[in-house]
Coordinates of C-alpha atoms in Angstrom, one line a residue:
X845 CA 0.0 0.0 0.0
X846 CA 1.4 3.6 -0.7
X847 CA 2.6 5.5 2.5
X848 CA 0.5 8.7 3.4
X849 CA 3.4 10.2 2.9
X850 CA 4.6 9.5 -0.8
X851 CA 2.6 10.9 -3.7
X852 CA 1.3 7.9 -6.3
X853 CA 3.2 8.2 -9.4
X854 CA 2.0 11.2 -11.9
X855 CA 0.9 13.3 -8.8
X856 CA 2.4 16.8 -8.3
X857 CA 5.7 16.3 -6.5
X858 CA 7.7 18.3 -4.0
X859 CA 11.4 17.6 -3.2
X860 CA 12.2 16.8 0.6
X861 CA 14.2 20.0 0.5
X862 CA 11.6 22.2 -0.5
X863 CA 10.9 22.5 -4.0
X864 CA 8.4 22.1 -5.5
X865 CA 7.3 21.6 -9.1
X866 CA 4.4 24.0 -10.9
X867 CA 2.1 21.3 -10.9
X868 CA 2.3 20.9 -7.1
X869 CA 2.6 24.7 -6.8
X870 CA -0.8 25.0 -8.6
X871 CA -2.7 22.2 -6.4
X872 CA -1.4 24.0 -3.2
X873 CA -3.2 26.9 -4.7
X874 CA -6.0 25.0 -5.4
X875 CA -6.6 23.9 -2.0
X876 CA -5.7 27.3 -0.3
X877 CA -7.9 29.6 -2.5
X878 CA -11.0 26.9 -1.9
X879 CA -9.9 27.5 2.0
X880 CA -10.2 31.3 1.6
X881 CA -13.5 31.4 0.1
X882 CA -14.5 28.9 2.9
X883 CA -13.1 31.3 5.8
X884 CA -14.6 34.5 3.9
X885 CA -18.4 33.2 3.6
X886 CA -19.2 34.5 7.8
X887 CA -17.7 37.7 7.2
X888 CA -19.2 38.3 4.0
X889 CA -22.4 37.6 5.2
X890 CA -22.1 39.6 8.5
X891 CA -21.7 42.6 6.9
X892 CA -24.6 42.6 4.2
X893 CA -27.1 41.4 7.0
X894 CA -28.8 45.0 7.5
X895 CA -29.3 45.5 3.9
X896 CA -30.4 41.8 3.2
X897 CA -32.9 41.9 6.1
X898 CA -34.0 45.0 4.1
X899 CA -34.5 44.0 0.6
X900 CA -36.3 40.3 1.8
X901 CA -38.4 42.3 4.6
X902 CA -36.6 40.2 7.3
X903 CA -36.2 41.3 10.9
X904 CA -32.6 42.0 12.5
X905 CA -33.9 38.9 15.1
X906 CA -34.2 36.8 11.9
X907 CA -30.8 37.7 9.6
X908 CA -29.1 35.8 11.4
X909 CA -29.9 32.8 10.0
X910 CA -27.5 34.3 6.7
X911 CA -24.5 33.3 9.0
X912 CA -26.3 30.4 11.6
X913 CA -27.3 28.4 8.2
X914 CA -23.7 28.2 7.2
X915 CA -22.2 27.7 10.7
X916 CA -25.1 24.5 11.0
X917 CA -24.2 22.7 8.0
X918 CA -20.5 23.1 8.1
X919 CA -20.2 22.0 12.4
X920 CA -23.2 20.0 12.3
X921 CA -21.3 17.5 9.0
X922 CA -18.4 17.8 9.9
X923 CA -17.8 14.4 11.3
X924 CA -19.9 13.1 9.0
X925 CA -17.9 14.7 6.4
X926 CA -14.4 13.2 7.2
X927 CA -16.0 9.8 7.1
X928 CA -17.4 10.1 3.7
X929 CA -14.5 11.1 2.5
X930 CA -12.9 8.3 3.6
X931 CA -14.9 5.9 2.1
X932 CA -15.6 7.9 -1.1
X933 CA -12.0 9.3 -1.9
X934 CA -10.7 13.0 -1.4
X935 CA -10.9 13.7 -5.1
X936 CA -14.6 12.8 -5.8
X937 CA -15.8 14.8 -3.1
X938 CA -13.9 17.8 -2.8
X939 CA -14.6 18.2 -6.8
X940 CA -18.0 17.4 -6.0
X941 CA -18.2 19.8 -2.8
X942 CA -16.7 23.2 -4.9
X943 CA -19.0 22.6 -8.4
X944 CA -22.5 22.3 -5.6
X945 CA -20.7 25.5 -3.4
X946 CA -20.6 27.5 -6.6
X947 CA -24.1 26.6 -8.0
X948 CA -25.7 27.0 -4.5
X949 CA -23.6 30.5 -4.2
X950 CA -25.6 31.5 -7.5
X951 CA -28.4 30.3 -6.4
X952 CA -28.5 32.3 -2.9
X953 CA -27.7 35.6 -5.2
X954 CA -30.7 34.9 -7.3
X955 CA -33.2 34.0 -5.0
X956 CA -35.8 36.3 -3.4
X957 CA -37.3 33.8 -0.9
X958 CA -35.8 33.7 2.1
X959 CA -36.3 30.3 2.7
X960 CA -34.3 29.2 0.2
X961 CA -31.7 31.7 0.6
X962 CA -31.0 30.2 4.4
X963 CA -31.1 26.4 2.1
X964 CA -28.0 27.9 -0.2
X965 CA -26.6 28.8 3.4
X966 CA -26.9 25.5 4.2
X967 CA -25.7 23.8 1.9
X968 CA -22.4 25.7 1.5
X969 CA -21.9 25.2 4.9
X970 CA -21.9 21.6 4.1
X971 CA -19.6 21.7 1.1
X972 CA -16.9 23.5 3.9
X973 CA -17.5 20.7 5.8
X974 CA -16.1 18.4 3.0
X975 CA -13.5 20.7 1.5
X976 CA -12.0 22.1 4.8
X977 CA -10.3 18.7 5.7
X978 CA -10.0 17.4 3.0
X979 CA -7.9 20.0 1.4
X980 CA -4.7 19.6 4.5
X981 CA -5.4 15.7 4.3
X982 CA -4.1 16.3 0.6
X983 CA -1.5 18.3 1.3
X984 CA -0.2 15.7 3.9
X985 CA -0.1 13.2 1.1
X986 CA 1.2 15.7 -1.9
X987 CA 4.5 16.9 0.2
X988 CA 7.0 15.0 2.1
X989 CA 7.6 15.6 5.4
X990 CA 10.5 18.1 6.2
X991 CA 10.1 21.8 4.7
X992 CA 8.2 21.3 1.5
X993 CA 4.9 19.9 3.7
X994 CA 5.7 22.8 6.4
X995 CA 6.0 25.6 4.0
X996 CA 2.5 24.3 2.1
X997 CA 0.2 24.0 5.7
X998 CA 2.0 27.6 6.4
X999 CA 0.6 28.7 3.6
X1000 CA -2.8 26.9 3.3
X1001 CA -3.5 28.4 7.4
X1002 CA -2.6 32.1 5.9
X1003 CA -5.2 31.8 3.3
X1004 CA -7.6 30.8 5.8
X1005 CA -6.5 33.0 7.9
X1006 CA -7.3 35.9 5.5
X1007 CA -10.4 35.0 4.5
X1008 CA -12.4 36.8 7.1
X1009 CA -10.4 39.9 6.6
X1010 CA -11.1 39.4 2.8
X1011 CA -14.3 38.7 3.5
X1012 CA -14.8 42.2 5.6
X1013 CA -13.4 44.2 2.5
X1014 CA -15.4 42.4 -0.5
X1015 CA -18.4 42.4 1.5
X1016 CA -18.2 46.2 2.3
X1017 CA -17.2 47.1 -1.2
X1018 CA -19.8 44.8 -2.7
X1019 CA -23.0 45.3 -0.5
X1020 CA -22.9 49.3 -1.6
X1021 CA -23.7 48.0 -4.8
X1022 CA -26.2 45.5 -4.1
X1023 CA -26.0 42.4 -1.4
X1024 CA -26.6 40.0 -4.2
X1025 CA -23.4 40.5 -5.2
X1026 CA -21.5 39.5 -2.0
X1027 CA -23.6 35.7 -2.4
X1028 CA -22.6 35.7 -5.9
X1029 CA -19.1 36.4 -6.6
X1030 CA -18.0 33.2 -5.1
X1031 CA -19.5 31.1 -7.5
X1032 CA -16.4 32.1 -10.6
X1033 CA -13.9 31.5 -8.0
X1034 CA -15.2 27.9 -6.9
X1035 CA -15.8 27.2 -10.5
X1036 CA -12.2 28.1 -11.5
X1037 CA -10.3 26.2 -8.5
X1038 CA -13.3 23.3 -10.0
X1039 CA -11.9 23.5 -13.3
X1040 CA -8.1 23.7 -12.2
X1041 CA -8.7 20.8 -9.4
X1042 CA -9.6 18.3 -12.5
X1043 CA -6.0 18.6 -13.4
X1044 CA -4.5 19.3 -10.3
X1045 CA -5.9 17.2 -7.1
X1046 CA -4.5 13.6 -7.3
X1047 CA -6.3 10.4 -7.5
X1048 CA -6.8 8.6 -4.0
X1049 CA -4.6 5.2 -3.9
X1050 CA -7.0 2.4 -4.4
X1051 CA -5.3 0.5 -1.8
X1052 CA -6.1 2.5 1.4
X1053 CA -7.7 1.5 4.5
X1054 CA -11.7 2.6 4.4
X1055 CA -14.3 2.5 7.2
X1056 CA -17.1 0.3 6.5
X1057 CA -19.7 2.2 7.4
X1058 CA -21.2 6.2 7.1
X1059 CA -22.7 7.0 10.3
X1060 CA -25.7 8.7 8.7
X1061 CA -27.6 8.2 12.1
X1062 CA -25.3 9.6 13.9
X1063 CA -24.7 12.6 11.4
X1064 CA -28.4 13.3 11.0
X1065 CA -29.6 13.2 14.7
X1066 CA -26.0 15.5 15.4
X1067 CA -27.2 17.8 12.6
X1068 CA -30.7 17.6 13.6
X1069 CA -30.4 18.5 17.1
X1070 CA -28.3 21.5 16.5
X1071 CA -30.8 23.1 14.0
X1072 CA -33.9 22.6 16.6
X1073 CA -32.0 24.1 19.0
X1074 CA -30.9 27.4 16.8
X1075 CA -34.8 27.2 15.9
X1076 CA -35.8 27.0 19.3
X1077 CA -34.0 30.0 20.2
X1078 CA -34.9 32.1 16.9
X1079 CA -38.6 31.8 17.7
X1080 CA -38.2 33.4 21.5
X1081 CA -38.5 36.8 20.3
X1082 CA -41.9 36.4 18.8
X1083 CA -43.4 33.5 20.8
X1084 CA -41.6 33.7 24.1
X1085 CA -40.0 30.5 25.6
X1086 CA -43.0 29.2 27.0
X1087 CA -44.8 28.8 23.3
X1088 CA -45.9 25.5 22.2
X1089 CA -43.7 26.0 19.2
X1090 CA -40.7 26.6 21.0
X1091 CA -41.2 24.2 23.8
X1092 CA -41.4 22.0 21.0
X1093 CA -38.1 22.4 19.3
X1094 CA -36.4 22.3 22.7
X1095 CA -37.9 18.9 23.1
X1096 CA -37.0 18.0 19.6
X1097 CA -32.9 18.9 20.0
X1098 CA -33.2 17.3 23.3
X1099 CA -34.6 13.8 21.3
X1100 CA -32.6 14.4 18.6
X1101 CA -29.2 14.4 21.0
X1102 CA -30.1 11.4 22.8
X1103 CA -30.4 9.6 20.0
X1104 CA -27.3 11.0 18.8
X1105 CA -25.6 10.1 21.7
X1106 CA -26.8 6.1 21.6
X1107 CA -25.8 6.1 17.7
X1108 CA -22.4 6.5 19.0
X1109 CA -22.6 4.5 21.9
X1110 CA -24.1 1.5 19.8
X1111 CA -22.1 1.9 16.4
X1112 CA -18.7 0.0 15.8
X1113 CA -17.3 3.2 13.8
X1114 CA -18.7 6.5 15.8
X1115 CA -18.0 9.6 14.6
X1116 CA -16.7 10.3 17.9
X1117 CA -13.7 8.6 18.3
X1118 CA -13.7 6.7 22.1
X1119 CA -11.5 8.4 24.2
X1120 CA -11.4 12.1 22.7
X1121 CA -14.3 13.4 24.6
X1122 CA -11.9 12.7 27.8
X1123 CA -8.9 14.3 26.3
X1124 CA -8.6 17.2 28.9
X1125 CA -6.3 19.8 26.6
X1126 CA -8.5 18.8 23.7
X1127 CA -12.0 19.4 25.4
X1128 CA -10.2 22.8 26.6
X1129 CA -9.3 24.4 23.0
X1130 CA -12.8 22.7 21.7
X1131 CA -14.5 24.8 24.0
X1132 CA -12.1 27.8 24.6
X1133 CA -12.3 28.0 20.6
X1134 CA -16.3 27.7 20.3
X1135 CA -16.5 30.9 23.3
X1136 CA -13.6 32.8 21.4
X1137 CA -15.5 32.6 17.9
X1138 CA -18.9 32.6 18.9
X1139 CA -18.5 35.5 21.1
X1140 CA -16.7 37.6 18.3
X1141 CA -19.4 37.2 16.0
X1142 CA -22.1 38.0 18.5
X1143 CA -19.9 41.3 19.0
X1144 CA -19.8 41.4 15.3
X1145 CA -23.1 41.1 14.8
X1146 CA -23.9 43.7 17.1
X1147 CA -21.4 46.0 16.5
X1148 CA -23.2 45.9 12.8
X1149 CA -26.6 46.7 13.7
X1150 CA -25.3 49.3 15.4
X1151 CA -23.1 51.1 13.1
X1152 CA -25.4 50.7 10.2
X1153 CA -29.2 50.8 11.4
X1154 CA -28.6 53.1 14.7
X1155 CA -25.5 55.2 13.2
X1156 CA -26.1 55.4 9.8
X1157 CA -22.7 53.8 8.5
X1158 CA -22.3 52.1 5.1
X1159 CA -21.4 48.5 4.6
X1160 CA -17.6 50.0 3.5
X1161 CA -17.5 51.9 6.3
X1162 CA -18.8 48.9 8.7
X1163 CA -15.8 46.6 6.9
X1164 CA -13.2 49.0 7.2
X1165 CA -14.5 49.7 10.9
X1166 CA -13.8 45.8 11.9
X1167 CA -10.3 45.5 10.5
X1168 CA -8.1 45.7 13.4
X1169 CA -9.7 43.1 14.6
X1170 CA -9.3 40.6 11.9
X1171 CA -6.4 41.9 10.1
X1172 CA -3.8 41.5 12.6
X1173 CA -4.2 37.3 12.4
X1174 CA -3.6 37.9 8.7
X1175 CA -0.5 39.5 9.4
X1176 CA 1.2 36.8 12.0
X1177 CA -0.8 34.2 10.2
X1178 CA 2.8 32.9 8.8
X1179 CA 4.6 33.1 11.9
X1180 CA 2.1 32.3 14.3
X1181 CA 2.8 28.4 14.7
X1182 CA 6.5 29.1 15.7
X1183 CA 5.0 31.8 18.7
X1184 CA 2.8 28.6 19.6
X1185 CA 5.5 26.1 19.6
X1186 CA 8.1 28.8 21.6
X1187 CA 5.8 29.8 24.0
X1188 CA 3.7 27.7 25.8
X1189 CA 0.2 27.2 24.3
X1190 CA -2.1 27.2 27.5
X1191 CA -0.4 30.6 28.4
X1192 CA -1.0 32.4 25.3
X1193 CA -4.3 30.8 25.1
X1194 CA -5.3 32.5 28.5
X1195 CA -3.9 35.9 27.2
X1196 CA -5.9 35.6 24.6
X1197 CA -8.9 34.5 26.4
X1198 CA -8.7 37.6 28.9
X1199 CA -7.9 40.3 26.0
X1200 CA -11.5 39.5 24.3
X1201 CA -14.0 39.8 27.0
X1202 CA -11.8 43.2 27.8
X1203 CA -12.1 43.8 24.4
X1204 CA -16.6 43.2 24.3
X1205 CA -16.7 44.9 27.5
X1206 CA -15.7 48.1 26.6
X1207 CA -18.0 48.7 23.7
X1208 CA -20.8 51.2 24.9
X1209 CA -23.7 49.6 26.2
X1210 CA -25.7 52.3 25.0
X1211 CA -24.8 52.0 21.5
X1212 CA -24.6 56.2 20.8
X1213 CA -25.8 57.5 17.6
X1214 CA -23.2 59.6 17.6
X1215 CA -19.7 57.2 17.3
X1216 CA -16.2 58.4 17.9
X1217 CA -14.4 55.7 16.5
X1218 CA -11.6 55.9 18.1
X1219 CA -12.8 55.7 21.6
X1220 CA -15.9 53.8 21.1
X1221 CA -15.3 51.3 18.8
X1222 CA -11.5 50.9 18.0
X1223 CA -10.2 49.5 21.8
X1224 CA -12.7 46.7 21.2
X1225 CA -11.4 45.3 17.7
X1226 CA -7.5 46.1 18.9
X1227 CA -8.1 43.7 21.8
X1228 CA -10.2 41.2 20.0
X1229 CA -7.3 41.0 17.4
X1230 CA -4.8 40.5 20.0
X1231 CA -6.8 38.0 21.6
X1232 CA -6.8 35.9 18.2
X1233 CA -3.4 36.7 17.2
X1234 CA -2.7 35.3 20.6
X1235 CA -4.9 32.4 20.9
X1236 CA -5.9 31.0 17.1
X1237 CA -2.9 29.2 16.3
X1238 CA -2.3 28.1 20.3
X1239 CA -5.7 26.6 20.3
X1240 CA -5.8 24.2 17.1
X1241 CA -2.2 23.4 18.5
X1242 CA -3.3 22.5 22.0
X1243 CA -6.5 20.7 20.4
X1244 CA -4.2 18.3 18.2
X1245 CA -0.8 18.0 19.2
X1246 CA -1.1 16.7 22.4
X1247 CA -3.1 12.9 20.9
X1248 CA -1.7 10.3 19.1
X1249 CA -0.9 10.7 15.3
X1250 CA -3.3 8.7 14.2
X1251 CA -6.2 10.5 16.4
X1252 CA -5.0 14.1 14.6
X1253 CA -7.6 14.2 12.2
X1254 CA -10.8 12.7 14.1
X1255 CA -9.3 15.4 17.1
X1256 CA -9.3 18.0 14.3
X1257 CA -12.6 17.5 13.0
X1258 CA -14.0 17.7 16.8
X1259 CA -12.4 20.9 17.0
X1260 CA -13.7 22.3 14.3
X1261 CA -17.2 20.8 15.0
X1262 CA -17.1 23.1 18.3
X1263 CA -15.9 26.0 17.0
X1264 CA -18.8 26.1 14.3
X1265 CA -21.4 24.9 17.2
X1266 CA -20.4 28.1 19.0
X1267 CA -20.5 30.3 15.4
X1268 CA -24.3 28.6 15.3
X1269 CA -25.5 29.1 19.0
X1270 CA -23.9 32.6 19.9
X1271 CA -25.2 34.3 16.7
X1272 CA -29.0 33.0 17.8
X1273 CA -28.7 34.1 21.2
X1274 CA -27.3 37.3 20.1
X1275 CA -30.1 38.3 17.6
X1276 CA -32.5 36.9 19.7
X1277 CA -31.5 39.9 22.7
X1278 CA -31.7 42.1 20.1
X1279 CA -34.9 43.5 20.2
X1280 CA -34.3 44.5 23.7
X1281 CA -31.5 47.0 22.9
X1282 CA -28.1 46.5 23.1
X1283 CA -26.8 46.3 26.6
X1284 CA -27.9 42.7 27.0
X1285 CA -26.4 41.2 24.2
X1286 CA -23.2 42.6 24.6
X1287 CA -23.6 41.6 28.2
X1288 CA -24.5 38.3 26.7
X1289 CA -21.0 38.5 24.3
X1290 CA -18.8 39.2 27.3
X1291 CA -20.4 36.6 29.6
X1292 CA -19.2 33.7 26.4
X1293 CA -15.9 35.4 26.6
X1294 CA -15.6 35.1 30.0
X1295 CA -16.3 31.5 29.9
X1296 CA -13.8 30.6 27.5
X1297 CA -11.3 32.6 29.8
X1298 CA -12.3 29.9 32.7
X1299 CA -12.0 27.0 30.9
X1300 CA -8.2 28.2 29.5
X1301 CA -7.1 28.8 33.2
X1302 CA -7.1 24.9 34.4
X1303 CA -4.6 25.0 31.3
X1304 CA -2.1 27.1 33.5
X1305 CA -2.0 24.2 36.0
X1306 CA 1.6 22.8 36.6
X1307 CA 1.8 19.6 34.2
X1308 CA 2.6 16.6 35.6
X1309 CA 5.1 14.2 33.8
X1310 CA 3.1 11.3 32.0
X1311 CA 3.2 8.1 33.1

């Protein structure tokens, strides 16, 4: 069987030293522009949501969905996605994954129903989940170990990286011309990296191991449970909690996990690998990551009805507004693995877990009409970029390097599967507070914050040696 490690013969090639050849030069770019597009699709969104509400006649407690649809469908398959990528191939499905993400990108542009705009939403979220690790699992098999592989994941995580500060800009320069561009101009891109992937991503060796079975219980009651839930806690702001409706969905995420739960308990392959959930350093970054991201796009969200509904701000101006707290990531994104691997992780994890709930608690809790940016709104996004150029890197690091080898990816995807969970809840609960001013969903923001800070302090604990 060919090793993980060596490319089957005809695939793009890199030297142990480094080099690589144009062909391998072009997947890498493949895979990293598919990751940008990925990264970019929440920040996009975020921005456009006061003039999409708008235009569709939705309220601000609704628009959400725009970025809770994607967040759903890319945590709640992720798992799911890994597998069926390991029984279906890497090729097939990431090829697959970018020619539905362009199509449903179109289709989300066109569409005036806002049902089937949150569907698109969906469903891209789902393509992430099969093209976000999928694209490093290629990369691992394309370069060698040594500098070639370290260079290529250096520069696949600054492309994701980027993406949300990409996102910010297009999104702001797009929206002022219509939001129907912002949903469409992803579509070209995917089709292109489609077109340039037939050529480009390698054929899976016919001879590795596969699991024998999908998991689609376990995926559907997982995916299941998470949408109730986000459901449950849209329809509070016109039904109240106590409403048959959304007693209802509470009971149906609560049925829906259960079942999930015995899937995995009862399936020889779960999703779940045994063990994980009991990882302490893993459960740690899983959750530290899901308060950190969560609670910046509930800030985010916020921070862009405000500007744009309350202060009268353009989507440019709203973009531009958010940049120091996303660009700074993009900058380190290169060097941020060797800060992670000098210093140790849980410590620049807690740094960055204090700097954000600073960061959300300093906003204005009365939201002024009249904004000076550099005292009202600036502080915020310097200490929420500090907090991720701090902690980002640290936390994937903490999350994965501390299992076996061969537990990396399942480790990875539950990572990721949190992080999006978090995207999904804390955008719900945000809008959902909405309607009642600002003050308690930024009080809402900090409190997450403050969480993740509590979980990263066990972290600091003096570690003993291992058996």
């Amino acid at each position: 069987m060919t090793s993980s490690t060596t490319p089957r013969p005809g695939a793009p090639r890199a030297t142990t030293d480094g080099h690589r050849s144009p062909a391998l030069w072009g997947l890498l770019f493949v895979l990293a522009g598919n990751m940008l597009i990925d990264a970019l699709e929440v920040s996009v969104a975020l921005v456009a949501l006061p003039s999409v509400g708008d235009d569709l006649g939705q309220t601000a407690a609704r628009t959400h969905w725009v970025v809770t649809g994607f967040a759903i469908g890319f945590g709640g398959l992720m798992l799911f996605g890994t597998r069926l990528v390991a029984i279906l191939g890497r090729r097939p499905v990431y090829l697959a994954a970018l020619a539905v993400f362009a199509a449903a990108s179109l289709a989300g542009a066109l569409t005036d129903d806002w049902s089937l705009l949150i569907a698109t939403r969906f469903v891209k979220g789902v393509c992430a989940a099969l093209t976000a690790p999928t694209g490093l699992a290629i990369i691992t098999s394309a370069f060698p170990p040594g500098p070639a592989r370290g260079r290529a994941v250096s520069v696949y995580s600054f492309f994701g990286a980027s993406g949300f500060t990409a996102g910010l800009l297009l999104s702001g320069a797009l929206t002022e011309a219509g939001w129907r561009w912002t949903f469409a101009f992803p579509a070209p891109v995917a089709l292109l990296l489609f077109a340039a992937g037939l050529r480009l991503i390698p054929k899976d060796d016919p001879a590795r191991p596969r699991p024998g079975r999908y998991a689609a219980p376990s995926a559907l009651a997982h995916t299941g449970a998470l949408l109730a839930l986000v459901y449950a806690i849209s329809a509070v702001p016109g039904a109240g909690w106590g409403n048959p409706r959304t007693l209802a969905a509470l009971a149906a995420a609560a049925l829906l996990a259960a079942l999930f739960v015995r899937a995995e308990r009862t399936s020889p392959e779960p999703l779940v690998r045994p063990g994980l959930l009991g990882h302490g350093p893993l459960v740690r970054s899983a959750l530290g990551a899901a308060a950190l991201n969560g609670s910046y796009l509930g800030l985010l969200l916020v921070s862009t009805t405000h500007l744009q509904r309350r202060v009268g701000w353009g989507p440019w101006e709203t973009g531009l507004a958010f940049l120091p707290a996303a660009l700074p990531l993009a900058c380190v994104a290169l060097g941020s693995s060797r800060l992670a691997t000098r210093v140790r992780p849980a410590l620049l994890i807690a740094a960055g877990a204090a700097a954000a709930p600073l960061g959300y608690a300093l906003y204005p809790r009365d939201a002024p009409a009249d904004v000076r940016y550099a005292t009202d709104v600036l502080p915020t996004m310097l200490l929420v970029g500090a907090a991720f150029v701090l902690a980002f890197t640290a936390l994937h690091l903490q999350a994965t390097a501390s299992v076996a080898e061969e537990l990396r990816p399942a480790a990875g995807g539950l990572y990721q599967t949190a992080v999006q969970t978090g995207a999904a809840l804390v955008t719900a609960l945000t809008s959902t507070l909405l309607d009642t001013g600002y003050g308690p969903p930024l009080l809402l923001v900090t409190a997450v914050g403050t969480a993740g800070l509590l979980v990263a302090l066990p972290g600091l604990a003096p570690r003993r040696a291992a058996p």
